[in-house]
Every structure is written in C-alpha cells, then in structure tokens.
PDB file of C-alpha atoms and ligand atoms in Angstrom:
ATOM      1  CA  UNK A   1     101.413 -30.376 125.604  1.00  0.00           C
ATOM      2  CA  UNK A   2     101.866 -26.700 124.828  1.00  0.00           C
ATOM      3  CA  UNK A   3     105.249 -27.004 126.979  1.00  0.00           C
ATOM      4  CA  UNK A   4     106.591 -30.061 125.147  1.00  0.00           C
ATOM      5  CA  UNK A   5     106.069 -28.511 121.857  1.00  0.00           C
ATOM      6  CA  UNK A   6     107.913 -25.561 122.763  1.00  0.00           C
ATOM      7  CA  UNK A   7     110.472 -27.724 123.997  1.00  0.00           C
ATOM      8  CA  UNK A   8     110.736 -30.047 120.422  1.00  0.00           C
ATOM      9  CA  UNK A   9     111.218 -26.482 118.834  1.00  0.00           C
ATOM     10  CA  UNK A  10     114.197 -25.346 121.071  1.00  0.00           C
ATOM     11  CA  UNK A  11     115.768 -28.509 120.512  1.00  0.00           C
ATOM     12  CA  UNK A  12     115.124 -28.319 117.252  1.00  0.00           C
ATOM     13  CA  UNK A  13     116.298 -24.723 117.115  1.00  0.00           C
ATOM     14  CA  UNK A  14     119.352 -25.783 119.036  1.00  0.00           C
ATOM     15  CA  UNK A  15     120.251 -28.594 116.753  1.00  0.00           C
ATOM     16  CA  UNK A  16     119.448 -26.769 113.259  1.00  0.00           C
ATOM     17  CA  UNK A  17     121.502 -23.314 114.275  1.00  0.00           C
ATOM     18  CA  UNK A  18     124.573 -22.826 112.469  1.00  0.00           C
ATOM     19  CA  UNK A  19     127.996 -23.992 113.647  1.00  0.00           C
ATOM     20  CA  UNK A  20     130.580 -22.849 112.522  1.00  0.00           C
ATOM     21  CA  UNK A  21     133.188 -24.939 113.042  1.00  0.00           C
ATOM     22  CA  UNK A  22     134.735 -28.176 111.216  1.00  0.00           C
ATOM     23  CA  UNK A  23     132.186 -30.847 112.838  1.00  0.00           C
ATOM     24  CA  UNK A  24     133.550 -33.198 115.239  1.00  0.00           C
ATOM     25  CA  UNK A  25     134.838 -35.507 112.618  1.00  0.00           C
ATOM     26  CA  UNK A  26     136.803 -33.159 111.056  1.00  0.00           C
ATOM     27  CA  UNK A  27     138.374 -31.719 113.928  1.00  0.00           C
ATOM     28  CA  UNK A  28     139.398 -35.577 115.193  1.00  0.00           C
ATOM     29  CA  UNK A  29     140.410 -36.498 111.625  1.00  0.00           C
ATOM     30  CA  UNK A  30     142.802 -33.954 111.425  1.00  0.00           C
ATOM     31  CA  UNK A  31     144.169 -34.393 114.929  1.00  0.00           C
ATOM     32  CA  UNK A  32     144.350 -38.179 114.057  1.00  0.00           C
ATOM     33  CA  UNK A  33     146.173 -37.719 110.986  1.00  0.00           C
ATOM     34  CA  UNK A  34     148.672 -35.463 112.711  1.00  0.00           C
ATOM     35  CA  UNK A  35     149.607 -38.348 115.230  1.00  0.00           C
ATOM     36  CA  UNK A  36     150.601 -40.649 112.798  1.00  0.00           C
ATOM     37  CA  UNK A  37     153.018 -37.575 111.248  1.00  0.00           C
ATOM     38  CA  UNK A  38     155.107 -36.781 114.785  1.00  0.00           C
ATOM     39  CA  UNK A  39     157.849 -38.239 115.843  1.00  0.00           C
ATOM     40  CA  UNK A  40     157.862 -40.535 119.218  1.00  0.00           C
ATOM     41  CA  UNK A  41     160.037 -37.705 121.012  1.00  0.00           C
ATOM     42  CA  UNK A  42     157.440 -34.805 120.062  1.00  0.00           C
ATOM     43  CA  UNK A  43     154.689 -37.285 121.331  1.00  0.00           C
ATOM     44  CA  UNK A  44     155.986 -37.996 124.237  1.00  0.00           C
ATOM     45  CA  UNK A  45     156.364 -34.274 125.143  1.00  0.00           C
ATOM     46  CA  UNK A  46     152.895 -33.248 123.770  1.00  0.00           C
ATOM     47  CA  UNK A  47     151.417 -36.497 125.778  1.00  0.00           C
ATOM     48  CA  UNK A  48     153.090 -35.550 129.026  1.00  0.00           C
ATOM     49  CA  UNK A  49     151.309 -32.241 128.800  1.00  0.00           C
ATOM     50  CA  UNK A  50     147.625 -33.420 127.612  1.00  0.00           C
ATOM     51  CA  UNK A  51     147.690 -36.021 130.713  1.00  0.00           C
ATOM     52  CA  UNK A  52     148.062 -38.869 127.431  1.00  0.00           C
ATOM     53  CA  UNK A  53     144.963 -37.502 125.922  1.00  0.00           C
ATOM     54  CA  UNK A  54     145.236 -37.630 122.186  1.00  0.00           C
ATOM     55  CA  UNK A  55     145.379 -34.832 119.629  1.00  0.00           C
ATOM     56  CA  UNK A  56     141.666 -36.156 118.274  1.00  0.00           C
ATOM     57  CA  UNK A  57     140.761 -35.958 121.704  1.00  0.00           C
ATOM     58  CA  UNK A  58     141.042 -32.711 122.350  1.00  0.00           C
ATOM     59  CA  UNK A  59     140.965 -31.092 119.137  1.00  0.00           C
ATOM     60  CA  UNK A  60     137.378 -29.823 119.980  1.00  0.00           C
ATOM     61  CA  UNK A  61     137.898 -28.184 123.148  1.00  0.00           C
ATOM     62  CA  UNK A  62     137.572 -25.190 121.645  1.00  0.00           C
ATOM     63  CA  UNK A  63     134.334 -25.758 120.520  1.00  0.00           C
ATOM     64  CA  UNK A  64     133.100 -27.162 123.981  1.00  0.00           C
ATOM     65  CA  UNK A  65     134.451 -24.106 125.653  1.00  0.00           C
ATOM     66  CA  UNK A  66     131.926 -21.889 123.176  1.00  0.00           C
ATOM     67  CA  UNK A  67     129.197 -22.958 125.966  1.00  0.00           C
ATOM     68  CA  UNK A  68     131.061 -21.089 128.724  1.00  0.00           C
ATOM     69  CA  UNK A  69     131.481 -17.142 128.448  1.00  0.00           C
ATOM     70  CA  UNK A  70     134.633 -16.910 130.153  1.00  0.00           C
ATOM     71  CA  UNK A  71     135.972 -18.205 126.995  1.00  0.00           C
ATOM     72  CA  UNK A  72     134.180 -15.321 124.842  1.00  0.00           C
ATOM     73  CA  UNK A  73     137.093 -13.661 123.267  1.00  0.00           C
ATOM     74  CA  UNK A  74     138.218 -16.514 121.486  1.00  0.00           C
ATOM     75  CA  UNK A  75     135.653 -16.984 119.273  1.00  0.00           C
ATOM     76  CA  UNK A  76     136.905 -14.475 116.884  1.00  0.00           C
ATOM     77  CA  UNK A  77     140.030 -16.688 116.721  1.00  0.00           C
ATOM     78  CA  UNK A  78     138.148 -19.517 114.771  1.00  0.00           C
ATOM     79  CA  UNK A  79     138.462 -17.561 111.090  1.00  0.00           C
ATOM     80  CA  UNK A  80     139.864 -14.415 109.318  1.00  0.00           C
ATOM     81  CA  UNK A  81     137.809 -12.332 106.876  1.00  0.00           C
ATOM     82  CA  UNK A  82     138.724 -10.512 103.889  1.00  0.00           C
ATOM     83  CA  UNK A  83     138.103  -9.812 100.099  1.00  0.00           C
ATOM     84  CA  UNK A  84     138.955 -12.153  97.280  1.00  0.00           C
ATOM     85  CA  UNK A  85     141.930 -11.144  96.039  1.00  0.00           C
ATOM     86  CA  UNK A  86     142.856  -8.794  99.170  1.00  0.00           C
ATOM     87  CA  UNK A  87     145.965  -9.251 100.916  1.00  0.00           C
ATOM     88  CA  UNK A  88     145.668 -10.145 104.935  1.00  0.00           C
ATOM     89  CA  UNK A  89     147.537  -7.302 105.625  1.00  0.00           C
ATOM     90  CA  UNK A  90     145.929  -4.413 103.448  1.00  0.00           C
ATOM     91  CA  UNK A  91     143.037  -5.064 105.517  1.00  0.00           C
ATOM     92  CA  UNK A  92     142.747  -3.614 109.188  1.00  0.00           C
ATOM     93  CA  UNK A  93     142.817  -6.777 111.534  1.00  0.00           C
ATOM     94  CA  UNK A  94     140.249  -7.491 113.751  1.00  0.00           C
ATOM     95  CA  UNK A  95     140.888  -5.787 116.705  1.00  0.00           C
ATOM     96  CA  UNK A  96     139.060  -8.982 118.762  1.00  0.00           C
ATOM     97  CA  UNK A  97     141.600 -11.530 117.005  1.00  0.00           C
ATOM     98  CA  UNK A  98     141.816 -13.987 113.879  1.00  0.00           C
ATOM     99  CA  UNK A  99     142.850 -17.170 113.195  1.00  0.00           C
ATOM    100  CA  UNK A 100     146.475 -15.819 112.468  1.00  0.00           C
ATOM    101  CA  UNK A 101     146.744 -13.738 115.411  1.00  0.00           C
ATOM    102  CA  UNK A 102     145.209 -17.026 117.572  1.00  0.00           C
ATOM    103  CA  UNK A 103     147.823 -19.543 116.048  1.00  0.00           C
ATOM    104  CA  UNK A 104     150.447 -17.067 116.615  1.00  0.00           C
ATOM    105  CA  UNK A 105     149.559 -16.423 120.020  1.00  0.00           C
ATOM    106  CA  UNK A 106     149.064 -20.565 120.481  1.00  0.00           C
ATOM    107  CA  UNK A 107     152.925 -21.021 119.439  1.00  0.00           C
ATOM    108  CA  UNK A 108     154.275 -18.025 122.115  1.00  0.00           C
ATOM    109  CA  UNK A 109     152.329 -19.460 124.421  1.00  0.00           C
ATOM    110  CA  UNK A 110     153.933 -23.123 124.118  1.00  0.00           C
ATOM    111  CA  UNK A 111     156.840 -21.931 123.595  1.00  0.00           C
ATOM    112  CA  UNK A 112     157.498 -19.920 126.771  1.00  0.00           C
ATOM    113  CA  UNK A 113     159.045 -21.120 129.685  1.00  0.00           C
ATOM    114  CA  UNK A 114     157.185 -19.153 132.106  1.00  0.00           C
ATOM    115  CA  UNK A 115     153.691 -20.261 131.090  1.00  0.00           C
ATOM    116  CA  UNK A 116     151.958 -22.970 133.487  1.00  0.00           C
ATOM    117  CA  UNK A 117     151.826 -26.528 132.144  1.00  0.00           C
ATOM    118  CA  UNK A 118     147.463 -25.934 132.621  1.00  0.00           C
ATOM    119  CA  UNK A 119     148.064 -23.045 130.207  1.00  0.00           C
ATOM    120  CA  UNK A 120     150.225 -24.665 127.834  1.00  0.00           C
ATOM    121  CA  UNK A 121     147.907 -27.558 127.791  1.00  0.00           C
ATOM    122  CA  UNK A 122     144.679 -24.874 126.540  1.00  0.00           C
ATOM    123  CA  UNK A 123     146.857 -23.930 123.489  1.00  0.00           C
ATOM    124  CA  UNK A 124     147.924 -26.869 122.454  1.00  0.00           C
ATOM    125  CA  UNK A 125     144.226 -27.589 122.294  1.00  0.00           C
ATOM    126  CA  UNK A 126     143.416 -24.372 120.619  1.00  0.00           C
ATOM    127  CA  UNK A 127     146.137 -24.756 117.842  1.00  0.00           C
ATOM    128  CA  UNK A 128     144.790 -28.257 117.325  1.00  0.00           C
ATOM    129  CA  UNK A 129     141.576 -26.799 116.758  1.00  0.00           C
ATOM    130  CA  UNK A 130     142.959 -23.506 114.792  1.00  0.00           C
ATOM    131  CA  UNK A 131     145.265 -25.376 112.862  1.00  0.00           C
ATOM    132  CA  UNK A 132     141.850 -27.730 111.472  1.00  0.00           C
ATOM    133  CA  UNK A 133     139.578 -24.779 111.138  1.00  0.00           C
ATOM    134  CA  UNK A 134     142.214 -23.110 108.734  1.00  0.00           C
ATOM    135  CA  UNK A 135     142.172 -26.141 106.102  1.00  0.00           C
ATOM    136  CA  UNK A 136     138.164 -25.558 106.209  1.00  0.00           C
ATOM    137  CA  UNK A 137     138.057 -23.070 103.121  1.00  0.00           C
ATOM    138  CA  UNK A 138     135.243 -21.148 104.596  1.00  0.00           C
ATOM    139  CA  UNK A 139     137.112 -19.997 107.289  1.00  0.00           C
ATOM    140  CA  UNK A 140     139.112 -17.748 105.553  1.00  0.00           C
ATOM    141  CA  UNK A 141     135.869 -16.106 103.636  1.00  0.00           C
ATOM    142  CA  UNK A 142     133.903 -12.822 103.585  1.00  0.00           C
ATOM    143  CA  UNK A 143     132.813 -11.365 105.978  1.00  0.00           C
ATOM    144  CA  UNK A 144     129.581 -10.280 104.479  1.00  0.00           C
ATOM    145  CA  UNK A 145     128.341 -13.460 104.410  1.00  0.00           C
ATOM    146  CA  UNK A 146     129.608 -14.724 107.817  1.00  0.00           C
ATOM    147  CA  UNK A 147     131.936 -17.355 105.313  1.00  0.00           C
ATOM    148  CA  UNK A 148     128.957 -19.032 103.788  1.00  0.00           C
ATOM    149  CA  UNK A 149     126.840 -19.370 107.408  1.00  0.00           C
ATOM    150  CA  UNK A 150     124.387 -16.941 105.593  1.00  0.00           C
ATOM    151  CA  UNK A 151     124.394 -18.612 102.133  1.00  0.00           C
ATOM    152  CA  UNK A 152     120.828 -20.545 103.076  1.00  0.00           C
ATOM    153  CA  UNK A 153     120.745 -23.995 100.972  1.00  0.00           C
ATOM    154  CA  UNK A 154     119.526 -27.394 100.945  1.00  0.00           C
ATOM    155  CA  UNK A 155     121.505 -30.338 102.248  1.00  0.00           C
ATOM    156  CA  UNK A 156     119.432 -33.657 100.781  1.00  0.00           C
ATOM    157  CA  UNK A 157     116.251 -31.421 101.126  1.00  0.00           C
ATOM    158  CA  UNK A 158     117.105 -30.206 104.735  1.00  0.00           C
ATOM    159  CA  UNK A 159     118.035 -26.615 105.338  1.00  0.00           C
ATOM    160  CA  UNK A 160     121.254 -25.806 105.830  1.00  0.00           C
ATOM    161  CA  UNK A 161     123.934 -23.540 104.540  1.00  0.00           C
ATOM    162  CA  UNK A 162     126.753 -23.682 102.355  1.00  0.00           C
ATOM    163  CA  UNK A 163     129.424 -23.473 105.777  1.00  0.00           C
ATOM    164  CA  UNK A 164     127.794 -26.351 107.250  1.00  0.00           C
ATOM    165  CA  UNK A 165     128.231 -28.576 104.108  1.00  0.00           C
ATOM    166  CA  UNK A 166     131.729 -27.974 104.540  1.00  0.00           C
ATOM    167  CA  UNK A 167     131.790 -28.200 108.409  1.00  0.00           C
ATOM    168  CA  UNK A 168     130.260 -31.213 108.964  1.00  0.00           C
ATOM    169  CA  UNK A 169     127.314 -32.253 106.461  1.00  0.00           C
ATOM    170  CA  UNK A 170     129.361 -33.773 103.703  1.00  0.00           C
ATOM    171  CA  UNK A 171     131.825 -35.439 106.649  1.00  0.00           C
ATOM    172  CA  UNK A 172     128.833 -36.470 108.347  1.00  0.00           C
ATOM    173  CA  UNK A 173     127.207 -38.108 105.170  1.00  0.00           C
ATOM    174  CA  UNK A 174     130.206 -40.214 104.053  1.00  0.00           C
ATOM    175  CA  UNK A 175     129.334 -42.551 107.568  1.00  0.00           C
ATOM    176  CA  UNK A 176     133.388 -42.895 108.574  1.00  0.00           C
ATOM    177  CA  UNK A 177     134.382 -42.277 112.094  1.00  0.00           C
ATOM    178  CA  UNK A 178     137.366 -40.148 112.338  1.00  0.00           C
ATOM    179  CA  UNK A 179     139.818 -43.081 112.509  1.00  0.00           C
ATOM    180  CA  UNK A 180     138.454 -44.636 109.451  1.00  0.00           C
ATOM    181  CA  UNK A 181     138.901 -41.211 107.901  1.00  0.00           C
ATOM    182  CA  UNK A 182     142.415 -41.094 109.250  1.00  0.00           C
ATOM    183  CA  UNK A 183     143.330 -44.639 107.943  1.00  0.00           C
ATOM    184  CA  UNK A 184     142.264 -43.957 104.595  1.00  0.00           C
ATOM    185  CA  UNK A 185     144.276 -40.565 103.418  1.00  0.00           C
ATOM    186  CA  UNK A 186     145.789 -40.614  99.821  1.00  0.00           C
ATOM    187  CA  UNK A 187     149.243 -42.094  99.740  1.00  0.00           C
ATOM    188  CA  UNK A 188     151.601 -39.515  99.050  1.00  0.00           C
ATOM    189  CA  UNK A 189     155.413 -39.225  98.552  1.00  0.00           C
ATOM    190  CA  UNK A 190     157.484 -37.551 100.460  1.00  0.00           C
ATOM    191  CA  UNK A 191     158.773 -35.151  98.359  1.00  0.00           C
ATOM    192  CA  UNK A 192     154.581 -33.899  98.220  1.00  0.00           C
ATOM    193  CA  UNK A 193     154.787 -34.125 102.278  1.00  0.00           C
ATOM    194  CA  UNK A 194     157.492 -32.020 102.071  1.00  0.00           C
ATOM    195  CA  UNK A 195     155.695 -29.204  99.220  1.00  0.00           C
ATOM    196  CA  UNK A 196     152.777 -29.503 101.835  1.00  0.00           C
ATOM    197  CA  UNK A 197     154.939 -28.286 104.628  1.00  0.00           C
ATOM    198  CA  UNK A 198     156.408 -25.914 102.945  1.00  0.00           C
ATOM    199  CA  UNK A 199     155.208 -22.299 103.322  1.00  0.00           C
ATOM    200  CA  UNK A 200     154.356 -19.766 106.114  1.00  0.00           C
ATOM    201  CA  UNK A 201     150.631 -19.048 107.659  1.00  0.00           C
ATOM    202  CA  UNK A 202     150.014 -16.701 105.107  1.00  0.00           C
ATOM    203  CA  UNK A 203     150.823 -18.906 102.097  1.00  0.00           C
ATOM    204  CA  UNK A 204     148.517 -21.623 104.211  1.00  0.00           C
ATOM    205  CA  UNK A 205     145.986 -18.379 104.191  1.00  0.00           C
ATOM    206  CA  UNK A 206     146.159 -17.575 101.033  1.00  0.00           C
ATOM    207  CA  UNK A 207     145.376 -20.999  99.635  1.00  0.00           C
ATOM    208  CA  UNK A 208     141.930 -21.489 101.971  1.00  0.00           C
ATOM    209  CA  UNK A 209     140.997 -18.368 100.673  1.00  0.00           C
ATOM    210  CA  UNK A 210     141.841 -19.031  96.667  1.00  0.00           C
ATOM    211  CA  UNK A 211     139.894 -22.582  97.705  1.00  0.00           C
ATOM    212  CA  UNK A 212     136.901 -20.533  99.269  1.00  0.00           C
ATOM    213  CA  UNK A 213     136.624 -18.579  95.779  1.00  0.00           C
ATOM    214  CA  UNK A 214     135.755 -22.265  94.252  1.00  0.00           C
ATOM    215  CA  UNK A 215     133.672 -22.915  97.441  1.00  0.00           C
ATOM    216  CA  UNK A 216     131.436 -20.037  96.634  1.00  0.00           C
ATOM    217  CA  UNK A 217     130.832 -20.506  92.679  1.00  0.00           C
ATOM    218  CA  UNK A 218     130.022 -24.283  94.115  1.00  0.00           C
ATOM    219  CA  UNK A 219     126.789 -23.500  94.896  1.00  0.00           C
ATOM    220  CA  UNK A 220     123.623 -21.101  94.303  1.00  0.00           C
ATOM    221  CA  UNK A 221     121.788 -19.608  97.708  1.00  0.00           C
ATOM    222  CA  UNK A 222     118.764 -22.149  97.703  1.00  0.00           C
ATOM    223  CA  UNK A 223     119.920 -24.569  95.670  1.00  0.00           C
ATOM    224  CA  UNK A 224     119.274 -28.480  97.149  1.00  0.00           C
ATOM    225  CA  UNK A 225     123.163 -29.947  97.390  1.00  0.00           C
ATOM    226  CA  UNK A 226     122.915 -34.069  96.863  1.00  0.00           C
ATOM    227  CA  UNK A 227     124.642 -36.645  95.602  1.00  0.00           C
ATOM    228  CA  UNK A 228     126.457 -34.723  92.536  1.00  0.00           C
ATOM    229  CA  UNK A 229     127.984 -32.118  94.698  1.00  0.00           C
ATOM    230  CA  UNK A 230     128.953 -34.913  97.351  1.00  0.00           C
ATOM    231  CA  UNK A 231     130.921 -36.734  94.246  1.00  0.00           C
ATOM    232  CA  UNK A 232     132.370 -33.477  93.249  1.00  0.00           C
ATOM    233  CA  UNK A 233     133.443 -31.740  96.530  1.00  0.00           C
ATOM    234  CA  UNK A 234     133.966 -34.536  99.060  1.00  0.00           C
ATOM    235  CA  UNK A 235     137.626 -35.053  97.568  1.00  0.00           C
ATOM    236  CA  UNK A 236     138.439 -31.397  98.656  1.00  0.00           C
ATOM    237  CA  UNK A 237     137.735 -32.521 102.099  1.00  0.00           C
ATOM    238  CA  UNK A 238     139.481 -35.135 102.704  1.00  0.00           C
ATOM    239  CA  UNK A 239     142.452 -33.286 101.120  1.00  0.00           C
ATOM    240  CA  UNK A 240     142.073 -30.674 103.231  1.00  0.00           C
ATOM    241  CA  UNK A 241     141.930 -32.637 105.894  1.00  0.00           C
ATOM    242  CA  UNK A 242     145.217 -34.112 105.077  1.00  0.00           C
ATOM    243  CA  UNK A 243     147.102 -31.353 105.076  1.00  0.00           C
ATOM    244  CA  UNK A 244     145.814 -30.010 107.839  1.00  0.00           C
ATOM    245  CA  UNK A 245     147.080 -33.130 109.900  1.00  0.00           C
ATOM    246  CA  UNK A 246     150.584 -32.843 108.043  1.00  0.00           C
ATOM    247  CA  UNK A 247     151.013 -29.586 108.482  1.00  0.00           C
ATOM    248  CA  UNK A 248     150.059 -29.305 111.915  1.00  0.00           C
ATOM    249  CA  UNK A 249     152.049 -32.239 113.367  1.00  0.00           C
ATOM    250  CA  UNK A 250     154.766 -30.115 111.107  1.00  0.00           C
ATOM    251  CA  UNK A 251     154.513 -27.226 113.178  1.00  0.00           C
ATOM    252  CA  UNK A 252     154.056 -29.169 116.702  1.00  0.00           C
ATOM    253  CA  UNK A 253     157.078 -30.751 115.881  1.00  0.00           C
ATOM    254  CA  UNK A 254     159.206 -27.220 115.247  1.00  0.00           C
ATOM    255  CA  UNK A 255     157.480 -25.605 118.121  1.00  0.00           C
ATOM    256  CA  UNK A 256     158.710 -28.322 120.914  1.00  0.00           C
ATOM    257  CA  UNK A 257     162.253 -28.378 119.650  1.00  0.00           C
ATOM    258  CA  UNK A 258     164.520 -25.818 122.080  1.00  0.00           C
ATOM    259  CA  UNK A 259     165.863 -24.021 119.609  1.00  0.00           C
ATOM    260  CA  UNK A 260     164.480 -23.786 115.813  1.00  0.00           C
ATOM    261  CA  UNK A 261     164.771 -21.530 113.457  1.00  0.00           C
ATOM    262  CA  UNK A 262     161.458 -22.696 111.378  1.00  0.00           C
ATOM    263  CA  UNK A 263     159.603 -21.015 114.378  1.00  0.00           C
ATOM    264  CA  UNK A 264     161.347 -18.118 114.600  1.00  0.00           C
ATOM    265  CA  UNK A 265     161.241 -17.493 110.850  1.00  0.00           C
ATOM    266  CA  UNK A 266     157.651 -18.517 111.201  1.00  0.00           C
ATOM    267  CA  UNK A 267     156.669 -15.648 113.763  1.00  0.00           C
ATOM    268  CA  UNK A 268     158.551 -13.233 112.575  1.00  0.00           C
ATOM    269  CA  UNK A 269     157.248 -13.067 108.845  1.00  0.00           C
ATOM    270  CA  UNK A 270     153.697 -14.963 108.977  1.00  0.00           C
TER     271      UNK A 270
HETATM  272  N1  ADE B 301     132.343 -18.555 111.685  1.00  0.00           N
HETATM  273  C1  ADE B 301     133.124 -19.481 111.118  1.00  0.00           C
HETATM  274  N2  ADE B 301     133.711 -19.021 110.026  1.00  0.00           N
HETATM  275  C2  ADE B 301     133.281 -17.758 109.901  1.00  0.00           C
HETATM  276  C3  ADE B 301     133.557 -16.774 108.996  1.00  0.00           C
HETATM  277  N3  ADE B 301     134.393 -16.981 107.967  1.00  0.00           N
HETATM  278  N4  ADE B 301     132.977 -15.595 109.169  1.00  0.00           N
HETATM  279  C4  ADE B 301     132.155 -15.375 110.197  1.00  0.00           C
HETATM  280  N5  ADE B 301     131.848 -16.263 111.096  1.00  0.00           N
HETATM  281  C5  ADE B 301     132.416 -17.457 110.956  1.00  0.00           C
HETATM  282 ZN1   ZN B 302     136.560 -23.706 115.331  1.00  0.00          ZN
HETATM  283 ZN1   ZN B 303     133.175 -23.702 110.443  1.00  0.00          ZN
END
C-alpha cells in the first residue's frame, strides 16, 4: 500500500513538474503549418532526409531526447535570457548555448556538405523544434524567473505556472489536435506572409521578447487563470503559432537552395 502510494506521488510528481517546452501540440502545429508553406522541391529534399517522416513528426525530438544525457548540452539551446529592453548582444552569451547560437548552428550544419545525412537529419529536427520554441514568448524571458517556470499560478484551479499556460495548458484546453489547429490559421495575404518573413533572428528575438513583456503583466504569481484569460490570450497563440510555421518553412526553404544569399546574409548579421 505504502509502495503504491509512493508510486501515485512520483507519477504525479512526474506529470505536474514543469516543462518547458511548447507542448506537443504546439510543436506539431507549427511543423504542420510549415508543410503546407514549402514548396514540392524543398519537400522532397527535406523528406528524403527524414526517411518521409513529417515536420510534425519530428518536431519533438528534441524534447524526447531530454530523457537521454548524451543529449545534455542541448538543453540550453531551447531559450535565450535577457532583460527587457536589453539588447542580445550587450549581454554576455551563455557560454552552454541559446536558442540563437542553436538555430545558427542547425543551418551550418544542413548546410554543409561534409556532414552525414544521420547528422543532418538531428538538425533538421532540432531547428523544427528551435524554430517553434522561439514563437513561444517565454522563451526569450528572464532569467530570474526561469521565463515564467517559477511564476507559480493556477490553471482552472490546478497548479501550474505562467510558462506552462503558454506551453501547453491553453493549447491543451482548446481540445484541437494539431491538424485541426493547422487547418484553421487566419487567412492572410500575401503581402502579410511576406512582412512575416521578413527580418533576421534577432528582429524574430526581439519581438518574443517585446511579446513576453505583455506575457508577464498578463498575470499575478497565484492568481487562478480561467476562462477570461483563455478568451484574451489564446489568439496570441495561435498567431504565434502561425508565424512560426511561415517563417520556418521560410528559412527551410533558403537553407536547401545551393546557393542563397538570404542565408548568408542571415548568418552573417543575426
Ligand atoms: N526553459 C524554457 N524556457 C526557459 C527560460 N526562458 N528560462 C529558463 N528555462 C527555460
Ligand atoms: Zn524546446
Ligand atoms: Zn517552454
């Protein structure tokens, strides 16, 4: 008896821990939306190295590999740190990696010829991933509070915190799978596609972090979140799950051509 309980309070434990990552849904949403942004050429190439997986597929391979310690150092490379108003670069980087450093790292890595098709495979995963964890506001937030993970609040009279709202509890609460999610993005011309697009990582920075400032005044430490903030904040979600999708079938689409100068541009001033 006294072995069971212990066991319903590890899985408990296990199940009410913080992760801090875009859930699932988010993740697959965002890979989702990308597919239906790529041309057939760039799929076909991307395809060919994913053995025909698809990009919602695998967008949470990065999470999985958390489990395994090989994979350690990389979990520095799921968000980037620094104070409001601060530039990325007045502030000393994190020596273990960022999210900047990891999608920068992600496109050399696809990009060079002498890198195994296994290897190539991993970072097209990882900038799947990296490129969906940017768009979540919180993971371009302060350090202090470990981007929200330590802001302790109520979700429908459940304890959570105020990253996991925007991880996975609103996603989770609006009951669509990620294709549903996918199939039901605002219609929006092209010349918005295009002002999406447009930009470097920094500018995409930058405007997770200005988004984070409006994440934090959201919400109070303790306060119970329900169906107000749902009706409020759910639209940010689903926009920022848009553009994540445009902008990273965007990139993947620049990365796999032979020569382009968007990628060069791109590395050489984030
Ligand atoms: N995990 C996910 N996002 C984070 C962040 N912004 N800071 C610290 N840990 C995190
Ligand atoms: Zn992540
Ligand atoms: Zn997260």
């Amino acid at each position: 008896m006294r072995s069971l309980l212990f066991l319903f309070i590890f899985i408990n434990w296990c199940t009410s821990s913080a992760a801090p990552f875009w859930g699932k849904t988010g993740h697959r949403t965002i890979g989702a939306i990308a597919e239906k942004h790529l041309c057939k050429k760039t799929a076909k190439k991307i395809a060919k190295l994913l053995n025909n997986k698809s990009l919602a597929y695998v967008s949470i391979h990065s999470d999985e590999i958390k489990s395994d310690p090989k994979y350690n150092k990389y979990f520095p490379w799921h968000y980037v740190n620094f104070p409001p108003n601060a530039n990325y670069d007045e502030h000393p980087v994190n020596k273990k990696g960022d999210i900047v450093q990891g999608i920068k790292t992600c496109i050399l890595n696809i990009r060079d010829a002498n890198v195994s098709k296994n290897d190539k495979a991993f970072f097209i995963k990882l900038l799947v991933h990296l490129v969906g964890d940017l768009h979540q506001p919180l993971h371009v937030g302060n350090a202090h509070d470990k981007g929200g993970n330590s802001i302790k609040l109520q979700w429908f009279y459940d304890d959570s915190n105020l990253h996991r709202v925007w991880d996975s509890e609103m996603i989770d609460y609006y009951k669509m799978s990620y294709s549903e999610l996918s199939n039901n993005t605002a219609q929006l011309s092209k010349t918005k596609i295009n002002e999406i697009k447009s930009g470097r990582l920094l500018d995409w920075v930058y405007e997770s972090k200005k988004l984070a400032t409006e994440v934090y005044d959201s919400a109070k430490p303790g306060q119970n979140l329900t169906y107000k903030y749902m009706y409020h904040q759910f639209p940010l979600v689903q926009q920022q799950l848009q553009k994540g999708g445009i902008r990273l079938a965007h990139m993947l689409t620049e990365i796999f051509k032979k020569k382009s100068d968007w990628t060069t541009a791109f590395l050489n001033k984030l």
